[in-house]
Structure formats: structure tokens, C-alpha cells
Amino acid sequence: MAEKVAQVDAQTREIVDLVGALVVRVWTQFNARVAECGLTVPEAKALQALEPDDDVPMRTVAARLHANPSNVTLVISRLEARGLITRQSAEDRRVKGVRLTDAGLAMRQRLADRIAVDHPALAGLSDNQRESLLRILRRLQQNTT
């Protein structure tokens, strides 16, 4: 049985194509900024997944990264060796919490600042356009939660 394909209008196709192109530009810029900070993409994503001043269980980090816990353990070990995070035992000694160190917080902020400086989604937008984009993105975020 042949699958029915929905008819899509030209405006929808253009929006989808433009969003796809923007995603590629954002990902390329993100990778460049991560490399500038001397991090791998998994390390950068792990730093972004941690909360300042809070221990985050390893399984929560893995869930936030949509990654296999054993792979996250390797990433966390590398960050710990660089002094960017510490691992803490919780009341249940089988559970390890991960916390950003001061150096980890500084690296996380440095990365966030570098990403924001020339972010492709904001290049050339006026203040009014940025406000409109922010409203649209907030609306889209509501649709996904």
C-alpha cells in the first residue's frame, strides 16, 4: 500500500529549508567555539548539562545528554582530570554526583560567551527582529514541552 504524502505549501518548504541551513551554521559555529576552548563536543555538552553549585547524578547527566551512561563516564573522567568537575558520593554511595569546579564554571561561561558573540541565529538582526525571534523561540519551546 502506497504511503500518502501530505501536500506542503511553498512557504512551509522554505521555512524548513532555511531552518535546516541555520542548524548547520549553528552546529559549525558551536564546534569551532568548542575547539577554541580546547574541549571536545561531548565535554562541552557535559559542562552545559551541569548546574552551578549543585551535584548532578551521573544518570541525570547521561539523560540530559541523551547518551549512554558508560560514554558519559569517560567524558566526566576527562573533565575531572582537567580539574573542571569533581565527583561526589551521595548518601547512597553507589550514586556519584558531578559538580562544576570554579575552573569548570569559568570554562562553561567562557564557552557560553564565545558562542553568543557571533551566533549565526542573531547575525544582522535589529533589536526588534531579535525580540520577535525571542518570542517565536519561546513559543516553539512551549510546543515541545
Coordinates of C-alpha atoms in Angstrom, one line a residue:
M1 CA 0.0 0.0 0.0
A2 CA 1.4 3.3 -1.0
E3 CA 2.0 5.9 1.7
K4 CA 0.1 9.1 1.4
V5 CA 2.4 12.1 1.3
A6 CA 0.9 15.4 2.6
Q7 CA 1.0 18.3 0.3
V8 CA 3.2 21.0 1.7
D9 CA 3.0 24.7 0.6
A10 CA 6.0 26.6 -0.7
Q11 CA 6.2 28.8 2.4
T12 CA 6.4 25.7 4.7
R13 CA 9.1 24.1 2.5
E14 CA 11.1 27.4 2.5
I15 CA 10.9 27.7 6.3
V16 CA 12.0 24.1 6.8
D17 CA 14.9 24.5 4.3
L18 CA 16.0 27.8 6.0
V19 CA 15.8 26.3 9.5
G20 CA 17.9 23.3 8.3
A21 CA 20.5 25.6 6.8
L22 CA 20.6 27.6 10.0
V23 CA 21.0 24.4 12.1
V24 CA 24.1 23.6 10.0
R25 CA 25.6 27.1 10.6
V26 CA 24.8 26.9 14.3
W27 CA 26.4 23.5 14.6
T28 CA 29.5 24.6 12.7
Q29 CA 29.9 27.7 14.9
F30 CA 29.4 25.6 18.0
N31 CA 32.1 23.1 17.0
A32 CA 34.5 26.0 16.3
R33 CA 33.9 27.6 19.7
V34 CA 34.2 24.3 21.5
A35 CA 37.6 23.7 19.8
E36 CA 38.7 27.3 20.7
C37 CA 38.1 26.3 24.3
G38 CA 40.2 23.1 24.0
L39 CA 37.2 20.9 24.5
T40 CA 35.5 18.1 22.6
V41 CA 31.8 18.4 21.8
P42 CA 30.8 15.8 24.4
E43 CA 32.9 17.6 27.0
A44 CA 31.3 20.9 26.2
K45 CA 27.8 19.4 26.2
A46 CA 28.5 17.8 29.6
L47 CA 29.6 21.2 31.0
Q48 CA 26.4 22.7 29.7
A49 CA 24.4 19.9 31.3
L50 CA 25.7 20.6 34.8
E51 CA 24.2 23.1 37.3
P52 CA 26.3 25.7 39.1
D53 CA 26.6 24.9 42.8
D54 CA 24.7 21.6 42.6
D55 CA 25.6 18.0 42.4
V56 CA 24.0 16.2 39.5
P57 CA 23.8 12.4 39.5
M58 CA 25.7 10.7 36.7
R59 CA 22.5 9.1 35.4
T60 CA 20.9 12.6 35.2
V61 CA 23.9 13.9 33.2
A62 CA 23.5 10.9 30.8
A63 CA 19.8 11.6 30.4
R64 CA 20.4 15.3 29.7
L65 CA 22.9 14.4 27.1
H66 CA 20.8 11.6 25.6
A67 CA 23.8 9.4 25.9
N68 CA 24.9 6.0 27.2
P69 CA 26.0 6.3 30.9
S70 CA 29.3 4.4 30.1
N71 CA 30.1 7.0 27.5
V72 CA 29.3 9.8 29.9
T73 CA 31.6 8.3 32.5
L74 CA 34.5 8.6 30.0
V75 CA 33.7 12.2 29.3
I76 CA 33.3 13.0 33.0
S77 CA 36.6 11.3 33.7
R78 CA 38.4 13.6 31.2
L79 CA 36.7 16.7 32.7
E80 CA 37.7 15.6 36.2
A81 CA 41.3 15.1 35.0
R82 CA 41.4 18.7 33.8
G83 CA 40.0 20.0 37.1
L84 CA 36.8 21.2 35.6
I85 CA 34.5 18.9 37.6
T86 CA 34.5 16.9 40.8
R87 CA 32.6 13.7 41.6
Q88 CA 30.9 13.4 45.0
S89 CA 29.4 10.4 46.7
A90 CA 25.8 10.9 47.8
E91 CA 24.1 9.3 50.8
D92 CA 23.7 6.3 48.6
R93 CA 27.4 5.6 47.9
R94 CA 26.5 3.9 44.7
V95 CA 25.4 7.2 43.3
K96 CA 28.0 9.7 42.2
G97 CA 27.2 13.4 41.9
V98 CA 29.0 15.6 39.5
R99 CA 29.8 19.2 40.3
L100 CA 31.5 22.0 38.4
T101 CA 34.6 23.4 40.0
D102 CA 35.5 27.1 39.8
A103 CA 37.6 26.3 36.8
G104 CA 34.7 24.4 35.3
L105 CA 32.3 27.3 35.9
A106 CA 34.8 29.6 34.3
M107 CA 35.2 27.3 31.2
R108 CA 31.4 26.9 30.9
Q109 CA 31.0 30.7 31.0
R110 CA 33.8 31.3 28.5
L111 CA 32.2 28.8 26.1
A112 CA 28.8 30.4 26.5
D113 CA 30.2 33.9 25.9
R114 CA 32.2 32.7 22.8
I115 CA 29.1 31.0 21.4
A116 CA 26.9 34.1 21.9
V117 CA 29.4 36.6 20.4
D118 CA 28.8 35.8 16.8
H119 CA 25.9 33.4 16.9
P120 CA 24.5 32.7 13.4
A121 CA 20.9 33.0 14.5
L122 CA 21.4 36.6 15.5
A123 CA 23.8 37.9 12.8
G124 CA 22.5 41.1 11.3
L125 CA 19.2 41.2 13.2
S126 CA 17.9 44.5 14.5
D127 CA 16.7 44.8 18.1
N128 CA 13.1 44.5 17.0
Q129 CA 13.9 41.4 15.0
R130 CA 15.8 39.9 17.9
E131 CA 12.7 40.5 20.1
S132 CA 10.5 38.9 17.5
L133 CA 12.8 35.9 17.2
L134 CA 12.9 35.5 21.0
R135 CA 9.0 35.5 21.1
I136 CA 8.9 32.9 18.4
L137 CA 11.5 30.7 20.0
R138 CA 9.7 30.8 23.4
R139 CA 6.5 29.8 21.6
L140 CA 8.2 26.9 19.9
Q141 CA 9.8 25.8 23.2
Q142 CA 6.3 25.7 24.7
N143 CA 5.2 23.4 21.9
T144 CA 7.9 20.9 22.7
T145 CA 7.4 20.6 26.4

